[in-house]
mmCIF file of C-alpha atoms in Angstrom:
data_model
loop_
_atom_site.group_PDB
_atom_site.id
_atom_site.type_symbol
_atom_site.label_atom_id
_atom_site.label_comp_id
_atom_site.label_asym_id
_atom_site.label_seq_id
_atom_site.Cartn_x
_atom_site.Cartn_y
_atom_site.Cartn_z
ATOM 1 C CA MET V 1 39.667 49.375 -58.982
ATOM 2 C CA GLY V 2 38.847 46.432 -56.732
ATOM 3 C CA THR V 3 40.808 43.856 -54.843
ATOM 4 C CA ASP V 4 42.905 41.208 -56.576
ATOM 5 C CA ARG V 5 40.208 38.622 -55.771
ATOM 6 C CA GLU V 6 37.569 40.844 -57.385
ATOM 7 C CA THR V 7 39.791 41.165 -60.453
ATOM 8 C CA LEU V 8 40.003 37.367 -60.807
ATOM 9 C CA ASP V 9 36.281 36.923 -60.193
ATOM 10 C CA ARG V 10 35.446 39.585 -62.781
ATOM 11 C CA TRP V 11 37.822 37.962 -65.283
ATOM 12 C CA ALA V 12 36.075 34.598 -64.865
ATOM 13 C CA ASP V 13 32.603 36.205 -64.918
ATOM 14 C CA PHE V 14 33.396 37.585 -68.379
ATOM 15 C CA GLY V 15 34.522 34.156 -69.601
ATOM 16 C CA GLY V 16 38.277 34.473 -69.171
ATOM 17 C CA VAL V 17 40.327 31.706 -67.641
ATOM 18 C CA TRP V 18 43.143 32.000 -65.153
ATOM 19 C CA ARG V 19 45.694 29.690 -63.566
ATOM 20 C CA VAL V 20 48.385 30.036 -60.927
ATOM 21 C CA VAL V 21 51.830 29.990 -62.562
ATOM 22 C CA ALA V 22 53.932 30.666 -59.458
ATOM 23 C CA ALA V 23 53.134 30.488 -55.771
ATOM 24 C CA GLY V 24 55.034 30.838 -52.574
ATOM 25 C CA GLU V 25 54.268 31.408 -48.935
ATOM 26 C CA HIS V 26 53.770 35.166 -49.346
ATOM 27 C CA ALA V 27 52.824 35.724 -53.004
ATOM 28 C CA ALA V 28 51.176 34.142 -56.021
ATOM 29 C CA THR V 29 51.245 34.995 -59.722
ATOM 30 C CA VAL V 30 48.245 34.220 -61.893
ATOM 31 C CA SER V 31 48.163 34.015 -65.692
ATOM 32 C CA MET V 32 44.955 35.517 -67.079
ATOM 33 C CA CYS V 33 44.073 34.112 -70.513
ATOM 34 C CA ARG V 34 41.490 34.643 -73.220
ATOM 35 C CA CYS V 35 38.178 32.827 -72.895
ATOM 36 C CA ASP V 36 39.228 30.206 -75.431
ATOM 37 C CA GLY V 37 41.970 29.114 -73.040
ATOM 38 C CA GLY V 38 44.563 30.509 -75.362
ATOM 39 C CA GLU V 39 46.683 33.607 -75.324
ATOM 40 C CA GLU V 40 47.770 35.125 -72.044
ATOM 41 C CA VAL V 41 46.493 38.688 -71.767
ATOM 42 C CA GLN V 42 48.069 39.696 -68.469
ATOM 43 C CA ARG V 43 49.467 38.476 -65.166
ATOM 44 C CA LEU V 44 48.403 39.390 -61.688
ATOM 45 C CA THR V 45 50.764 39.050 -58.737
ATOM 46 C CA THR V 46 49.213 39.271 -55.304
ATOM 47 C CA GLN V 47 50.629 39.429 -51.811
ATOM 48 C CA ASP V 48 47.190 39.388 -50.162
ATOM 49 C CA PRO V 49 47.606 36.573 -47.609
ATOM 50 C CA ASP V 50 43.943 35.491 -47.803
ATOM 51 C CA LEU V 51 44.038 35.309 -51.601
ATOM 52 C CA VAL V 52 47.412 33.509 -51.626
ATOM 53 C CA ALA V 53 45.922 30.881 -49.283
ATOM 54 C CA TRP V 54 42.753 30.590 -51.401
ATOM 55 C CA LEU V 55 44.782 30.212 -54.601
ATOM 56 C CA SER V 56 46.751 27.333 -53.065
ATOM 57 C CA GLU V 57 43.455 25.424 -52.956
ATOM 58 C CA HIS V 58 42.055 26.824 -56.237
ATOM 59 C CA PRO V 59 44.958 26.838 -58.735
ATOM 60 C CA GLU V 60 42.757 27.571 -61.760
ATOM 61 C CA SER V 61 39.382 28.974 -62.677
ATOM 62 C CA GLY V 62 36.441 26.819 -63.610
ATOM 63 C CA PRO V 63 35.192 23.569 -62.157
ATOM 64 C CA GLN V 64 37.767 21.737 -60.091
#
């Protein structure tokens, strides 16, 4: 199993979409959805400070 960032990258590489649904100073929760932008499959909550900071600038997958 990889890091939380690798999990999100892998999800997007396989066509899934994700978006931040909650974020604070020390943690962020990401909703991981099917590739059609529909049903949520799972959520990932991270306390990795580098990823939390990155997610504050990248709140969803895909082109910004």
